[in-house]
PDB file of C-alpha atoms in Angstrom:
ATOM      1  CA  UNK A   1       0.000   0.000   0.000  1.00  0.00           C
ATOM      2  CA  UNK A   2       1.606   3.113  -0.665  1.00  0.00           C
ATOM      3  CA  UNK A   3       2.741   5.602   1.986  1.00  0.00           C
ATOM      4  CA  UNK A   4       0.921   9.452   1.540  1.00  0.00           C
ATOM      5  CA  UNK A   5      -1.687   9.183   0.253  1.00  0.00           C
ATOM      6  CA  UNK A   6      -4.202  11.805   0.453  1.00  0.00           C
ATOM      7  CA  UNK A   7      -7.533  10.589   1.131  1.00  0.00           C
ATOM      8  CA  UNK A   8      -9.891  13.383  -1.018  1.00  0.00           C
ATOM      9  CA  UNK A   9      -8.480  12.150  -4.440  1.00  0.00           C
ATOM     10  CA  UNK A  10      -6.701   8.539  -3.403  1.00  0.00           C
ATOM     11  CA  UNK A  11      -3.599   9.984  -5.021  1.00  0.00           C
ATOM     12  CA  UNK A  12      -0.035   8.818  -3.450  1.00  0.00           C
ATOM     13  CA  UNK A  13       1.703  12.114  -2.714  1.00  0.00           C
ATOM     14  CA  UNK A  14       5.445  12.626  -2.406  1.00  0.00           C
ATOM     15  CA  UNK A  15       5.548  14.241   0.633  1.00  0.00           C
ATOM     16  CA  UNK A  16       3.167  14.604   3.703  1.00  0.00           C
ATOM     17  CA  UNK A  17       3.334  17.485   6.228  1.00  0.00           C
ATOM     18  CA  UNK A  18       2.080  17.087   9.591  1.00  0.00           C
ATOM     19  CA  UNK A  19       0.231  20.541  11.081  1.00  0.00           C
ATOM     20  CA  UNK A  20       3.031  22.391  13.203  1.00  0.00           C
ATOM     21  CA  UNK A  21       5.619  21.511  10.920  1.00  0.00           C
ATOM     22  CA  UNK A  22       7.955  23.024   8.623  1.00  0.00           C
ATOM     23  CA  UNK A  23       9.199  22.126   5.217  1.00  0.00           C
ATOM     24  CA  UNK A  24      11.028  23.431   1.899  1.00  0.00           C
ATOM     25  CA  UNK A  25      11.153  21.614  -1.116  1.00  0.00           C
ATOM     26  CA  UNK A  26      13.090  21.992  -4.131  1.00  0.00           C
ATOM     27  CA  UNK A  27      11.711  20.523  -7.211  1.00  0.00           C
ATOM     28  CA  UNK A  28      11.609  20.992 -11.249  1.00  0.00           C
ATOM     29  CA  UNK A  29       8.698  20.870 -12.072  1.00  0.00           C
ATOM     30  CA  UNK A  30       5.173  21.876 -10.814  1.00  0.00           C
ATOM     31  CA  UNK A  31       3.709  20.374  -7.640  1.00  0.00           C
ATOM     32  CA  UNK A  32       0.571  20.049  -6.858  1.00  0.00           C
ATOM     33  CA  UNK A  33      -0.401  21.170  -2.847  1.00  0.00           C
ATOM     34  CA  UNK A  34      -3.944  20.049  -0.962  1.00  0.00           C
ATOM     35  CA  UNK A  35      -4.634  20.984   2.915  1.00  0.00           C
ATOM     36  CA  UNK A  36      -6.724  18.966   5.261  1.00  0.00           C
ATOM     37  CA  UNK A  37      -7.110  19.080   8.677  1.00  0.00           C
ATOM     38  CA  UNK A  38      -4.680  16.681   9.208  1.00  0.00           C
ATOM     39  CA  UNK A  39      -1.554  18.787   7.210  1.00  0.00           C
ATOM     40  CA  UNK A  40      -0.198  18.944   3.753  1.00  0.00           C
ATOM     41  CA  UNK A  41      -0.131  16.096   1.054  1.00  0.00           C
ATOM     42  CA  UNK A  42       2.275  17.313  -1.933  1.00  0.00           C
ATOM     43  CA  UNK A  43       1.829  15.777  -5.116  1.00  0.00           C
ATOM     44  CA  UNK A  44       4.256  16.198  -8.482  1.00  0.00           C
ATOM     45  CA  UNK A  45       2.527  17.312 -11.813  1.00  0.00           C
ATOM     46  CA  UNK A  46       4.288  16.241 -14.393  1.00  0.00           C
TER      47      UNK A  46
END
């Protein structure tokens, strides 16, 4: 089963972001971002 995956769409993101926390990211491309209650699912967009 994969790990991330955010539970509006089903879709396994890349990285998950508990509330509270802090993140960067550096990435080509474009990403993708959806908040829930529960924190921050980022998914790629290729």
């Amino acid at each position: 089963m994969p790990k991330n995956v955010y539970p509006d769409c089903n879709e396994e993101a890349f990285r998950h972001v508990s509330l509270g926390e802090t993140t960067s990211i550096d990435t080509i491309g474009s990403v993708r971002i959806c908040v829930t209650d529960e924190g921050t699912y980022f998914h790629g967009t290729r």
